[in-house]
Each structure stands twice: as C-alpha cells, then as structure tokens.
PDB file of C-alpha atoms in Angstrom:
ATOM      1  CA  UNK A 468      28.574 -44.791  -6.148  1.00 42.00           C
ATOM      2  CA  UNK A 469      25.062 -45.904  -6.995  1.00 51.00           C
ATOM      3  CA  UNK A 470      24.079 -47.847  -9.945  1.00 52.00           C
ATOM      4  CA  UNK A 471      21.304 -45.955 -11.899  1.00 52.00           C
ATOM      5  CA  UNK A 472      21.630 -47.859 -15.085  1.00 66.00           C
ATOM      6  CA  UNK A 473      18.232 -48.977 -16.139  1.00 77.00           C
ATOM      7  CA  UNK A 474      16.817 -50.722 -19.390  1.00 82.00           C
ATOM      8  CA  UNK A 475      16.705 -48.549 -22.463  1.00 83.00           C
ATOM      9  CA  UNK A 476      13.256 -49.598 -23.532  1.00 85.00           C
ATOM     10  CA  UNK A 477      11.771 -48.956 -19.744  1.00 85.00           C
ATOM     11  CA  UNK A 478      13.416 -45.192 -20.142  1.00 84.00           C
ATOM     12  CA  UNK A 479      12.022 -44.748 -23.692  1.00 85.00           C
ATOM     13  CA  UNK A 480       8.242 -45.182 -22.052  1.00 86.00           C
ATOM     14  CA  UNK A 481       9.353 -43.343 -18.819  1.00 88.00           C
ATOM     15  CA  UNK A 482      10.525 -40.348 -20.321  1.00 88.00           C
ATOM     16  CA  UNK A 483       8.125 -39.137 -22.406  1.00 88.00           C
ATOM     17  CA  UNK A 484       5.412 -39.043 -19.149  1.00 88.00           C
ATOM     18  CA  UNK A 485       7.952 -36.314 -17.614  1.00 89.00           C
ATOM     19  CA  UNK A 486       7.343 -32.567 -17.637  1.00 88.00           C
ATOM     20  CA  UNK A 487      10.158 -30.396 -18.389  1.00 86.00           C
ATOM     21  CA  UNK A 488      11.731 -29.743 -15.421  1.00 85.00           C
ATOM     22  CA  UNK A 489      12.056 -33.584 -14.657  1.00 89.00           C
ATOM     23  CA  UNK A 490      13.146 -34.423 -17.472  1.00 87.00           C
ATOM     24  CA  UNK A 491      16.022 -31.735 -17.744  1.00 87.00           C
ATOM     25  CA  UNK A 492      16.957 -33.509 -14.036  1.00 88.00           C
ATOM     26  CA  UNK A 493      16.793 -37.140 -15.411  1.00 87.00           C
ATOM     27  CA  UNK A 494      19.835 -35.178 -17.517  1.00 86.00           C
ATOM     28  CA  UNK A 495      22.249 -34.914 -14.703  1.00 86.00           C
ATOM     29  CA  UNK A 496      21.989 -38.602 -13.437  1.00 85.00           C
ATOM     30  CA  UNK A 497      24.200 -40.771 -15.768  1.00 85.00           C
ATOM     31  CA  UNK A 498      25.607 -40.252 -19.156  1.00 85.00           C
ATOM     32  CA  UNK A 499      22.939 -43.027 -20.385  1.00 85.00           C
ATOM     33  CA  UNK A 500      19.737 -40.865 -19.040  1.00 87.00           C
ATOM     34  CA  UNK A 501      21.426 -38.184 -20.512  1.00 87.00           C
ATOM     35  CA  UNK A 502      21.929 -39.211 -24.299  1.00 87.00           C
ATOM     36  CA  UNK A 503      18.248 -40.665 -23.786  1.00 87.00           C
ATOM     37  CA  UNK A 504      16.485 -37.548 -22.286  1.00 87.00           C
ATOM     38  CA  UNK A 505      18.228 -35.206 -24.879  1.00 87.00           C
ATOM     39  CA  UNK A 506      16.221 -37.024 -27.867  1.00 89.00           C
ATOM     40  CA  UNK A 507      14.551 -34.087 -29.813  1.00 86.00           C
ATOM     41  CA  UNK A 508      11.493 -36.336 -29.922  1.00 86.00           C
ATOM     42  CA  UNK A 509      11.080 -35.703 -26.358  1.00 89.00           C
ATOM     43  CA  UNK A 510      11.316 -32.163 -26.165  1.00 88.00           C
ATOM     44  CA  UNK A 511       9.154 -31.814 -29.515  1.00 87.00           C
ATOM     45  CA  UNK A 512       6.238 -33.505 -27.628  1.00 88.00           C
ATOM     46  CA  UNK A 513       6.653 -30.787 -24.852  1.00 87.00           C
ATOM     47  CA  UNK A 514       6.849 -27.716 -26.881  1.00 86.00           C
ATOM     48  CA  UNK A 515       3.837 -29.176 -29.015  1.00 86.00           C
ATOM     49  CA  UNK A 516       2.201 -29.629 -25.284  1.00 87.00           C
ATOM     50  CA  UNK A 517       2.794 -25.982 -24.486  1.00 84.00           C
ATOM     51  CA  UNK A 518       2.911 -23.929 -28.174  1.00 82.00           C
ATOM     52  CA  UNK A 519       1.548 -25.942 -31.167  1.00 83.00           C
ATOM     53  CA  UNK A 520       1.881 -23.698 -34.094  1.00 80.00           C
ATOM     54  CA  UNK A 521       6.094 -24.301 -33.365  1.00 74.00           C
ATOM     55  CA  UNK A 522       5.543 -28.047 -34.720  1.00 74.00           C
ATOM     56  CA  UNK A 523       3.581 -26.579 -37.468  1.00 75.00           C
ATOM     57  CA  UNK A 524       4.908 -25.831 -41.137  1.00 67.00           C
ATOM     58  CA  UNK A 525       3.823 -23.339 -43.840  1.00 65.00           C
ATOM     59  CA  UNK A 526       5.983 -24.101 -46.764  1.00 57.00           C
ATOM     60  CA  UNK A 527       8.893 -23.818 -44.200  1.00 64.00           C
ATOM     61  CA  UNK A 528      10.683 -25.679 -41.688  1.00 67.00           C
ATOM     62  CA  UNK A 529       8.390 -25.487 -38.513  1.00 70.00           C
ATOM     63  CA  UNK A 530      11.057 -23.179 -35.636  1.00 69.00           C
ATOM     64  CA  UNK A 531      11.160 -26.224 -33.834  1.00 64.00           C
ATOM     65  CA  UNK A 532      12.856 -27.801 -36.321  1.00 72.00           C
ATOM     66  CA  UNK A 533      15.333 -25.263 -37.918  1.00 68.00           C
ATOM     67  CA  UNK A 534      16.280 -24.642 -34.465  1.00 72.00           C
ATOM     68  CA  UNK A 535      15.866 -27.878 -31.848  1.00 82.00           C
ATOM     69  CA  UNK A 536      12.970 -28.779 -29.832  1.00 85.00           C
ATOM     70  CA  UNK A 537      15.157 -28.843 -26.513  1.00 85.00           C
ATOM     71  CA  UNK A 538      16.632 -25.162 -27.320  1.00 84.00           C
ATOM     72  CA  UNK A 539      13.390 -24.076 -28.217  1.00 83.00           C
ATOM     73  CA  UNK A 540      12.425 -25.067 -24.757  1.00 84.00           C
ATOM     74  CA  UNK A 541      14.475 -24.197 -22.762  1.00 81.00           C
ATOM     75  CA  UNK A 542      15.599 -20.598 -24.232  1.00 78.00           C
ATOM     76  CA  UNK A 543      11.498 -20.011 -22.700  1.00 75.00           C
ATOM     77  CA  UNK A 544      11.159 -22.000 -20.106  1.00 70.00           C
ATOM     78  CA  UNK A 545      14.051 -20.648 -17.883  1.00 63.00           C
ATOM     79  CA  UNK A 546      13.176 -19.642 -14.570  1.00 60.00           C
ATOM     80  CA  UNK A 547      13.015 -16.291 -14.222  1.00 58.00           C
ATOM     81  CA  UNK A 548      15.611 -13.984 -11.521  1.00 59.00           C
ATOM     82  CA  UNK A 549      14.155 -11.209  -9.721  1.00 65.00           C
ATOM     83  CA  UNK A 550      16.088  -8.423 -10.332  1.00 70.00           C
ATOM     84  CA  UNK A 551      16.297  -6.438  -7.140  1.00 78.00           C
ATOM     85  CA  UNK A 552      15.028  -2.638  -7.653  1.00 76.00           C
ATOM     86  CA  UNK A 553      17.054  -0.059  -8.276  1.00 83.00           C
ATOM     87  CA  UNK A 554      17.866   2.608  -5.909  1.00 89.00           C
ATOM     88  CA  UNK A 555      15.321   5.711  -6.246  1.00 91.00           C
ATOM     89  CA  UNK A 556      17.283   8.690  -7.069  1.00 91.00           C
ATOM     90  CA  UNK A 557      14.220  10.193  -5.711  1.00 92.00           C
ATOM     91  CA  UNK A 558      13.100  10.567  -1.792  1.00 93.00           C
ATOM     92  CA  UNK A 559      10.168  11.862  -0.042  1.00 94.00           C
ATOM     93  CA  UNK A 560      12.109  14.617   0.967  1.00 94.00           C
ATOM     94  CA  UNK A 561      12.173  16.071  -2.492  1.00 93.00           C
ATOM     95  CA  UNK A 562       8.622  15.978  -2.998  1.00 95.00           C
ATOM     96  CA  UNK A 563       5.142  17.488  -2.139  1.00 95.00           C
ATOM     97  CA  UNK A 564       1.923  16.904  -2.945  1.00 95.00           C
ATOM     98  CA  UNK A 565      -1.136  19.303  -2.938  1.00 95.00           C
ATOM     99  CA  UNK A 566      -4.538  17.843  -2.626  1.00 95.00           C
ATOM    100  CA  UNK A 567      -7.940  19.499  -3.848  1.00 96.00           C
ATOM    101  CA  UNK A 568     -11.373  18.162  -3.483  1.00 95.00           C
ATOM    102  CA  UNK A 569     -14.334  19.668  -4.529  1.00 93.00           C
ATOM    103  CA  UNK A 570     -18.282  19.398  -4.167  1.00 92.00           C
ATOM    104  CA  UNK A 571     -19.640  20.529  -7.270  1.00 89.00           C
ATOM    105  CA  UNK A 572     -17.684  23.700  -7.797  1.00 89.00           C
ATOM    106  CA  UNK A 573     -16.887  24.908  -4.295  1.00 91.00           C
ATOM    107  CA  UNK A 574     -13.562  23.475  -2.881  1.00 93.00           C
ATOM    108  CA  UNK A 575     -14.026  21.885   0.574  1.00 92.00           C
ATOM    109  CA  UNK A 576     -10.377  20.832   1.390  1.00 94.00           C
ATOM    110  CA  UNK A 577      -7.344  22.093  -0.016  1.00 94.00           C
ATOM    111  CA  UNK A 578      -3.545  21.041   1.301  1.00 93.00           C
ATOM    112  CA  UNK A 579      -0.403  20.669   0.657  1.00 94.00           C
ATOM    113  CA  UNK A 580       1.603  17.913   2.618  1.00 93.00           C
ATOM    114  CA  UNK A 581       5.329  17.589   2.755  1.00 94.00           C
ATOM    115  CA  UNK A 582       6.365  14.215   1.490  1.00 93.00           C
ATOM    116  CA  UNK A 583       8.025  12.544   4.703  1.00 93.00           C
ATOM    117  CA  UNK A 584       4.159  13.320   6.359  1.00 92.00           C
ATOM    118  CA  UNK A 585       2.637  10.931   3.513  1.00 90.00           C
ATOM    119  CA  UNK A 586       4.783   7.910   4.770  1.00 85.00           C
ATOM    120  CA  UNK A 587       3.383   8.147   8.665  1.00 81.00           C
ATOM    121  CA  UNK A 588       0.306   6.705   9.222  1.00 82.00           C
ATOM    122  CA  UNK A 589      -2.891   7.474  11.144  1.00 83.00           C
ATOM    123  CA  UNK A 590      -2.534   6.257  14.741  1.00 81.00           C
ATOM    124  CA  UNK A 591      -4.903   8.593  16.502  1.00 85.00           C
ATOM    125  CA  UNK A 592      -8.144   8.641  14.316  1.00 87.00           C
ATOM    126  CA  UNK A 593     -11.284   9.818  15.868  1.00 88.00           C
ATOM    127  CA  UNK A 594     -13.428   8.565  18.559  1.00 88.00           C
ATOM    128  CA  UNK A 595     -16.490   6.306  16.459  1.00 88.00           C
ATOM    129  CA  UNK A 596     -15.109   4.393  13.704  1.00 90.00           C
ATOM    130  CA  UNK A 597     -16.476   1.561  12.921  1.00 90.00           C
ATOM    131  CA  UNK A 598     -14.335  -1.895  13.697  1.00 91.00           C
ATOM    132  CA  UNK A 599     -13.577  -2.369   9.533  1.00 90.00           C
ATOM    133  CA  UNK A 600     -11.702   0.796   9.480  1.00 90.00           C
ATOM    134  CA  UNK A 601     -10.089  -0.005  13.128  1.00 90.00           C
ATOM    135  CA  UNK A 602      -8.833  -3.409  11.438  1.00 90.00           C
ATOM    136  CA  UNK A 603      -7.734  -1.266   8.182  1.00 89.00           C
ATOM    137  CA  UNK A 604      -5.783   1.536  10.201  1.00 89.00           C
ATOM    138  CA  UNK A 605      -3.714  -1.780  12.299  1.00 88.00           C
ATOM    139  CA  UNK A 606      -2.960  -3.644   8.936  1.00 87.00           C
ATOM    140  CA  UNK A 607      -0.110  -3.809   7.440  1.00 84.00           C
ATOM    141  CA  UNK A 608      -0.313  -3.073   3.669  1.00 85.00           C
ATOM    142  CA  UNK A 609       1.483  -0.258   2.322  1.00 87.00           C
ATOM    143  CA  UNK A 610      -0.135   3.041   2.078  1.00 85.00           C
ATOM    144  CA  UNK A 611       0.339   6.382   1.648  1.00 91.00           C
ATOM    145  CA  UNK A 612      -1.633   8.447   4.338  1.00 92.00           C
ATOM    146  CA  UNK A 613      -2.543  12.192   4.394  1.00 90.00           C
ATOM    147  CA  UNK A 614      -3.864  12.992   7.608  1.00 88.00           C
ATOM    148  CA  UNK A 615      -6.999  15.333   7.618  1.00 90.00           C
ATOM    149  CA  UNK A 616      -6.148  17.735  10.694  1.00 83.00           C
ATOM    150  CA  UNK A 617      -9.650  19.278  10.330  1.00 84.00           C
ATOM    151  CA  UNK A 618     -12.161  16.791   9.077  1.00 81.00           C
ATOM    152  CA  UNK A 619     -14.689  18.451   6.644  1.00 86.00           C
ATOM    153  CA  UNK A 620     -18.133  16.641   5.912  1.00 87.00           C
ATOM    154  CA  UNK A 621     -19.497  15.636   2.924  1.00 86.00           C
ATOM    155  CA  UNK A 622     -22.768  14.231   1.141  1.00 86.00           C
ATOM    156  CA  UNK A 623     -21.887  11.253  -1.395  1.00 82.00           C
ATOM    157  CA  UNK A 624     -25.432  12.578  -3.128  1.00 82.00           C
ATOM    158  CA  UNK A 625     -23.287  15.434  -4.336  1.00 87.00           C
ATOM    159  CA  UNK A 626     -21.004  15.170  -7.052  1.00 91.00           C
ATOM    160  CA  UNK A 627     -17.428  14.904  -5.580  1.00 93.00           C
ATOM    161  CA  UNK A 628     -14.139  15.301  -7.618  1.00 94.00           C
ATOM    162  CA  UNK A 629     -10.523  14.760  -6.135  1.00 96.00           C
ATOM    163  CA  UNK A 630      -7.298  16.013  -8.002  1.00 96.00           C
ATOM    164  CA  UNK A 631      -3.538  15.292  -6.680  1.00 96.00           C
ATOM    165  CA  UNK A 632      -0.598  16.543  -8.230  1.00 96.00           C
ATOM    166  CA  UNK A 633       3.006  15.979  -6.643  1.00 95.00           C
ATOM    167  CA  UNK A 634       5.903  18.555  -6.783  1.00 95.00           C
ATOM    168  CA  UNK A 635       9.641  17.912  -7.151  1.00 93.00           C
ATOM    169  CA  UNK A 636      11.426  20.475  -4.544  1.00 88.00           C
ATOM    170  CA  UNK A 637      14.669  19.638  -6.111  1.00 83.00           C
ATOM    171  CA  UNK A 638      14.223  20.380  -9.632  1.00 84.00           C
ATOM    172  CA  UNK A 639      10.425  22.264  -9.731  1.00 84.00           C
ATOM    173  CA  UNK A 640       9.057  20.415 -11.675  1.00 93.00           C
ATOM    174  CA  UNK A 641       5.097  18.764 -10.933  1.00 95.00           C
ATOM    175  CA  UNK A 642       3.074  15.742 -12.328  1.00 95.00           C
ATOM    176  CA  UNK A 643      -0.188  14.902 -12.037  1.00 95.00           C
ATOM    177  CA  UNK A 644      -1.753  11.618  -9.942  1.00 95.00           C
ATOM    178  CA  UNK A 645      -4.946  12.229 -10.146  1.00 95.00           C
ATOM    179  CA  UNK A 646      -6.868  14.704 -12.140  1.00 93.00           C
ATOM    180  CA  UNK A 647     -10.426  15.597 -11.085  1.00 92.00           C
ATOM    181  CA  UNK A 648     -11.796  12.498 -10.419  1.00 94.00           C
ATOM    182  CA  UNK A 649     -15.078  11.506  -8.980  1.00 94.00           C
ATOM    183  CA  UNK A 650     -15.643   8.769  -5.899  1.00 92.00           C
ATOM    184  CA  UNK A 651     -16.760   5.766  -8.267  1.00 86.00           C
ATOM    185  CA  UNK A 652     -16.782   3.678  -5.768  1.00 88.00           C
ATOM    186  CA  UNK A 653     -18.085   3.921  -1.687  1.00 86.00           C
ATOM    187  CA  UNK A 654     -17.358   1.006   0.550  1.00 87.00           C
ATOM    188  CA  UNK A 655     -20.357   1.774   2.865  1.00 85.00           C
ATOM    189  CA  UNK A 656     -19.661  -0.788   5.434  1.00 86.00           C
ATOM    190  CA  UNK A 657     -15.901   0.037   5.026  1.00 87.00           C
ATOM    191  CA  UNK A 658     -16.088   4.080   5.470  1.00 91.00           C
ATOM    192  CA  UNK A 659     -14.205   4.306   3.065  1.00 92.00           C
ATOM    193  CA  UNK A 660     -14.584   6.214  -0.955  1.00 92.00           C
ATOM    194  CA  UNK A 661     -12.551   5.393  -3.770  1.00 93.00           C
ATOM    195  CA  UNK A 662     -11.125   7.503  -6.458  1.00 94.00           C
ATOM    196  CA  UNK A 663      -8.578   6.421  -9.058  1.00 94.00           C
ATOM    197  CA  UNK A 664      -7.065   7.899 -11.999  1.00 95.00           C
ATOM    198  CA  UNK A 665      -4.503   6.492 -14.787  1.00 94.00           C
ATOM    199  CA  UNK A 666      -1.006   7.521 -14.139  1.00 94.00           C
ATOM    200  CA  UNK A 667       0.541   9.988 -16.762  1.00 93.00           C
ATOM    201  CA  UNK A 668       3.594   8.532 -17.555  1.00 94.00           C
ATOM    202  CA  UNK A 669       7.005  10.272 -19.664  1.00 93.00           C
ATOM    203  CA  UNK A 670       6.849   9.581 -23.477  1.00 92.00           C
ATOM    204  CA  UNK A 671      10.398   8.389 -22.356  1.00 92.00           C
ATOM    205  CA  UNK A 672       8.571   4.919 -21.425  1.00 91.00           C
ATOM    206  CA  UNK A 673       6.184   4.368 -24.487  1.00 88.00           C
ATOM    207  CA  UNK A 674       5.767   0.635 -23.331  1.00 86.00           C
ATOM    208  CA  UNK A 675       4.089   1.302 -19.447  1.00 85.00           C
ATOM    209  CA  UNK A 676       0.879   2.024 -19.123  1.00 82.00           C
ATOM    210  CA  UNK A 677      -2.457   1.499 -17.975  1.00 86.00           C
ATOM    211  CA  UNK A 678      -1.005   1.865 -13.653  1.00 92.00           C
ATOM    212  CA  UNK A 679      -3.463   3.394 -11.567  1.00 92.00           C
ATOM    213  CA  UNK A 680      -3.363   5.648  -8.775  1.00 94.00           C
ATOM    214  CA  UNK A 681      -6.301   4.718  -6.369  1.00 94.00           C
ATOM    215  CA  UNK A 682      -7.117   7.624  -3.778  1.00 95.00           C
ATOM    216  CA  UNK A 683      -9.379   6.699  -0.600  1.00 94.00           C
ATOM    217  CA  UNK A 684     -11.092   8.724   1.404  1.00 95.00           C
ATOM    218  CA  UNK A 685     -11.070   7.766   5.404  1.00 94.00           C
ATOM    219  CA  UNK A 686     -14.929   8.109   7.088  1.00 93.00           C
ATOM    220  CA  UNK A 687     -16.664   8.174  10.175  1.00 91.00           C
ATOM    221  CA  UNK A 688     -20.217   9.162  11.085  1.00 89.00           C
ATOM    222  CA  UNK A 689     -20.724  13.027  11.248  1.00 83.00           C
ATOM    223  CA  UNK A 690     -24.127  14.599  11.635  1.00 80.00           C
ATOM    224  CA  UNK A 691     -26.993  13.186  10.134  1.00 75.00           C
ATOM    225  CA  UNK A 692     -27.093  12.194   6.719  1.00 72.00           C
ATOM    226  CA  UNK A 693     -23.269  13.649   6.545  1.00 84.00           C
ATOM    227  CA  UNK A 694     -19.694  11.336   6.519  1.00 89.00           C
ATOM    228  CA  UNK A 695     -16.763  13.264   8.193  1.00 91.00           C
ATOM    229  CA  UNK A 696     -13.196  12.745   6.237  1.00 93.00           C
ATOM    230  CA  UNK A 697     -10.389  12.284   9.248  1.00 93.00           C
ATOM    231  CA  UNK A 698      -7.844  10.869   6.225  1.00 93.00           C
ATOM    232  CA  UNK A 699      -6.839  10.423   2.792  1.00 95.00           C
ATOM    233  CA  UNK A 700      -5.132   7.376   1.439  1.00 95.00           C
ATOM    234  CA  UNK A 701      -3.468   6.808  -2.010  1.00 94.00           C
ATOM    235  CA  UNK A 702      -1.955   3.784  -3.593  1.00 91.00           C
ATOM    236  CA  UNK A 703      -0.595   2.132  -6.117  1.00 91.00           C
ATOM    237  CA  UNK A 704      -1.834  -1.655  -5.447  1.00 79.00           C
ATOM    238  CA  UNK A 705      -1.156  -2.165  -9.394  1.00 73.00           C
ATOM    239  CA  UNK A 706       2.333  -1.485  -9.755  1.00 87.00           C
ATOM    240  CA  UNK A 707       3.949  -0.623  -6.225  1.00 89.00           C
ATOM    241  CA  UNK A 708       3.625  -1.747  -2.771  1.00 88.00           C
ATOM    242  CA  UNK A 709       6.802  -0.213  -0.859  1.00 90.00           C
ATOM    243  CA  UNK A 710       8.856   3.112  -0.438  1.00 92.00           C
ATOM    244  CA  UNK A 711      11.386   2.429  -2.889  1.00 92.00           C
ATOM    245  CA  UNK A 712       8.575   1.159  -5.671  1.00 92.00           C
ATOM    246  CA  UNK A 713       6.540   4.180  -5.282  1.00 94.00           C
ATOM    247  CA  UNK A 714       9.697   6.885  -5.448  1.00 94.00           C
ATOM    248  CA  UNK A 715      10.657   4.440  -8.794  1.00 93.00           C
ATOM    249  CA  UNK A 716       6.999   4.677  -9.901  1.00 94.00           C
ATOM    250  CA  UNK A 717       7.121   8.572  -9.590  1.00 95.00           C
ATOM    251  CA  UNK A 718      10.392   8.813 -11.268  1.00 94.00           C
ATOM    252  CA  UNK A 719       8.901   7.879 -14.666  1.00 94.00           C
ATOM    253  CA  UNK A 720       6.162  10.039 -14.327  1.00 95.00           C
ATOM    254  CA  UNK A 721       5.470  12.885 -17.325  1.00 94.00           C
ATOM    255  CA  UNK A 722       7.092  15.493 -15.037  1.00 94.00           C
ATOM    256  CA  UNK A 723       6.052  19.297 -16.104  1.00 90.00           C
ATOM    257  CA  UNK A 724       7.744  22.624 -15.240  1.00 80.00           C
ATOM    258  CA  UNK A 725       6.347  24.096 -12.382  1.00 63.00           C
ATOM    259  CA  UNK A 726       5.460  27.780 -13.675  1.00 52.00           C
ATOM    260  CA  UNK A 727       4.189  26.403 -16.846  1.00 48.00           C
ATOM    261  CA  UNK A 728       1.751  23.983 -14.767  1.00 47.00           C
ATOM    262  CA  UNK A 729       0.643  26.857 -12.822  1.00 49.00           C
ATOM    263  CA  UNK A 730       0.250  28.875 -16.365  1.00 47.00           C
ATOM    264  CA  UNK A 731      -1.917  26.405 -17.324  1.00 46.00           C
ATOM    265  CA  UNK A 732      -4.073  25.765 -14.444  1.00 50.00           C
ATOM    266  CA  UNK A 733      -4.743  29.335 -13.656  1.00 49.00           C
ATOM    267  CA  UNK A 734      -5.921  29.381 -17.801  1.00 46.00           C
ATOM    268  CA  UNK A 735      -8.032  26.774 -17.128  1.00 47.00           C
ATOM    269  CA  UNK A 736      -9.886  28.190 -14.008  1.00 51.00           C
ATOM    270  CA  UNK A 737     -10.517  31.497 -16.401  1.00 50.00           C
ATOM    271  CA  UNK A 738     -11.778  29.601 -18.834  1.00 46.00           C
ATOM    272  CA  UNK A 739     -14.337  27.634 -16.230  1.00 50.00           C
ATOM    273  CA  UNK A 740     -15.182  30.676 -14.833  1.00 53.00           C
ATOM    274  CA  UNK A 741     -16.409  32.061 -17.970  1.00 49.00           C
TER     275      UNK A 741
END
C-alpha cells in the first residue's frame, strides 16, 4: 500500500491553494489528509472566495458559522444530475396546428397541418435557392417544418403578421404560439424571415416564463422585387430542441376550449371589421 503520509506543516500551506473539488479528494487519501482538509478554516476561505456576505455578521452569527463552512459548501456546490425528461403524455398525433399570415389585412396563406407533417422536413425545395438555405435544409438542428405546397409571394415593404395556434384532437382544446406577429427580423443573405412570439403558458406554472416561439419563413427569388415562401419553420431554440421537449413544452401551455376560442376569434374579426 503506498505511503502518503506527508509533513503537517507542508499540508497546512498546500491545502489552502486547492479549489474545492481537490480538496474534497485530498479527503479520501489517508485519515491524516482527511482530519487536515476538513479544517473549517479551509472551507471558510472558499465560501468567502465564492459568496462573501456568508463570512459576514450583522449582530448575528455569519451562516457560515452557525452552520459550518464545509456544509455550507458543499450543500451548493454538488454537482448537479440530469434528470432525464419525462415521457410526453402528448404526441404529434393528437395535435394540429393552423397557420395564418397576412399582408396588411388580406390573408395570403392559410393552413392547417396535421401534426406528424410538422416533424418531416423539406427535402425537395425548389429549383434556385441560394447555397445558405441549401446548407440550412441538410443541417441537422431540430426543427419543426411546414411545407408550403403552393408558394405565395410577398413584399417585406408591406407590413406582414403571422399567427399559429395548435389544437389538441384528443381533448379540443387550442393554445396559442404565436399571435399576430410581424417579421422583425429578415436574414437577407439567409432567405430566411423571422417572427417570434412569447409562449402563453398555464397559470398552473407561475414560475416559467419568458420561452419564445421563433417562426421562420423559407425564401427563394420570385419575380422581381417579390420573395416566394416554399416553407415555414418554427422553434423553440430557448427551451426545446427535440420531439419529446417540444410535446413537454406544449403540455404546459394555457390550453383553451376549442368553441370558446373560436367564440372569441370570430368576436374579434367583428369587432375589426367595424
């Protein structure tokens, strides 16, 4: 068995270089390096390296001290296990999702696209696009692709909104993804225009927020002066990258009865109309 003893005094200068992880190691190597290593004094100087205010005092014992510098430590400085995701209890089977853009007030597409279609991707896009969108289509990332069976042109001069609500078959229920949102954003060189929208999520989860559904749509040259969407893209870079992270995503959503969603959207077109 190998000898690690070592001086006391050449430990005692040693130690207090170490970062926390070596010197929780330097705890498994002999009972000596233990009882050394577990001085408070040690682990005082690395929560004061890493939180101050715990070795500070306010007419109270500072929490380092009323509870130990080493528990202190380590109760926060644990490495963290990835829990796996759960199984969805949704599947894209159960959903669809209806897509409406507009140019000022005239709708130029309008679809709705069965949720097993969304997972396929484009492999057959038009003759002419450029080699950025080539290299996009062939990539790998996640996305979420609505192909555009009849591409319609459009002017980004003109004031373009995109709305995208999704539809539980099982239970009839809808949420909105994206609610009338303009293209902020146009990646000229990329062919590409970019929408987003802030999801609306159940008042069962009061503590997410602020995830983003990015929509993008998919461009090649039409006639002059005009861009010709052959896709639509959506994604949620932000929170989920996979299947199983975007049927989790949707299951928190601030799902709405069907009929009274279509109660108040037809209310709301009278209303513009007027």
């Amino acid at each position: 068995m190998p000898d690690f003893s070592c001086p006391a005094e050449v430990l005692k200068v040693v130690f207090p270089l170490l970062n926390g992880a070596d010197l929780a190691a330097c705890m498994c190597v002999s009972k000596q390096w233990h009882q050394l290593s577990r001085d408070d004094y040690l682990w005082k100087k690395l929560c004061a390296q890493k939180w101050p205010s715990t070795c500070q005092s306010r007419g109270s014992l500072p929490i380092g001290e009323s509870r130990g510098y080493y528990k202190l430590f380590t109760s926060f400085v644990r490495k963290q296990r990835k829990r796996p995701m759960p199984a969805p209890k949704l599947s894209f089977e159960d959903l669809e999702f209806y897509v409406d853009i507009w140019v000022g007030s005239s709708s130029v597409y309008s679809a709705v696209v069965p949720g097993p279609v969304v997972r396929s991707r484009i492999y057959n896009p038009p003759d002419g696009i450029c080699e950025a969108m080539q290299l996009h289509l062939a990539s790998q990332t996640y996305k979420m692709t609505i192909p555009v069976q009849k591409g319609f042109e459009i002017c980004f001069s003109e004031d373009i909104h995109v709305s995208l609500l999704v539809r539980r078959r099982d239970d009839e229920r809808v949420a909105c993804i994206i609610d009338k949102s303009g293209f902020d954003y146009v990646d000229g060189p990329g062919y590409r225009a970019h929408a987003y929208d802030y999801l609306q999520i159940s008042p069962l989860f009061p503590f997410v927020s602020e995830i983003r559904a990015w929509l993008a749509l998919l461009l090649v040259d039409g006639k002059v002066g005009q861009l010709e969407v052959f896709g639509i893209e959506v994604d949620f870079t932000d929170a989920a990258n996979d299947d199983s992270e975007v049927l989790c995503l949707f299951e928190i959503l601030d799902w709405n009865m069907w009929w009274c969603s279509t109660s108040v959207m037809r209310m709301a077109r009278c209303l513009e109309s007027h």
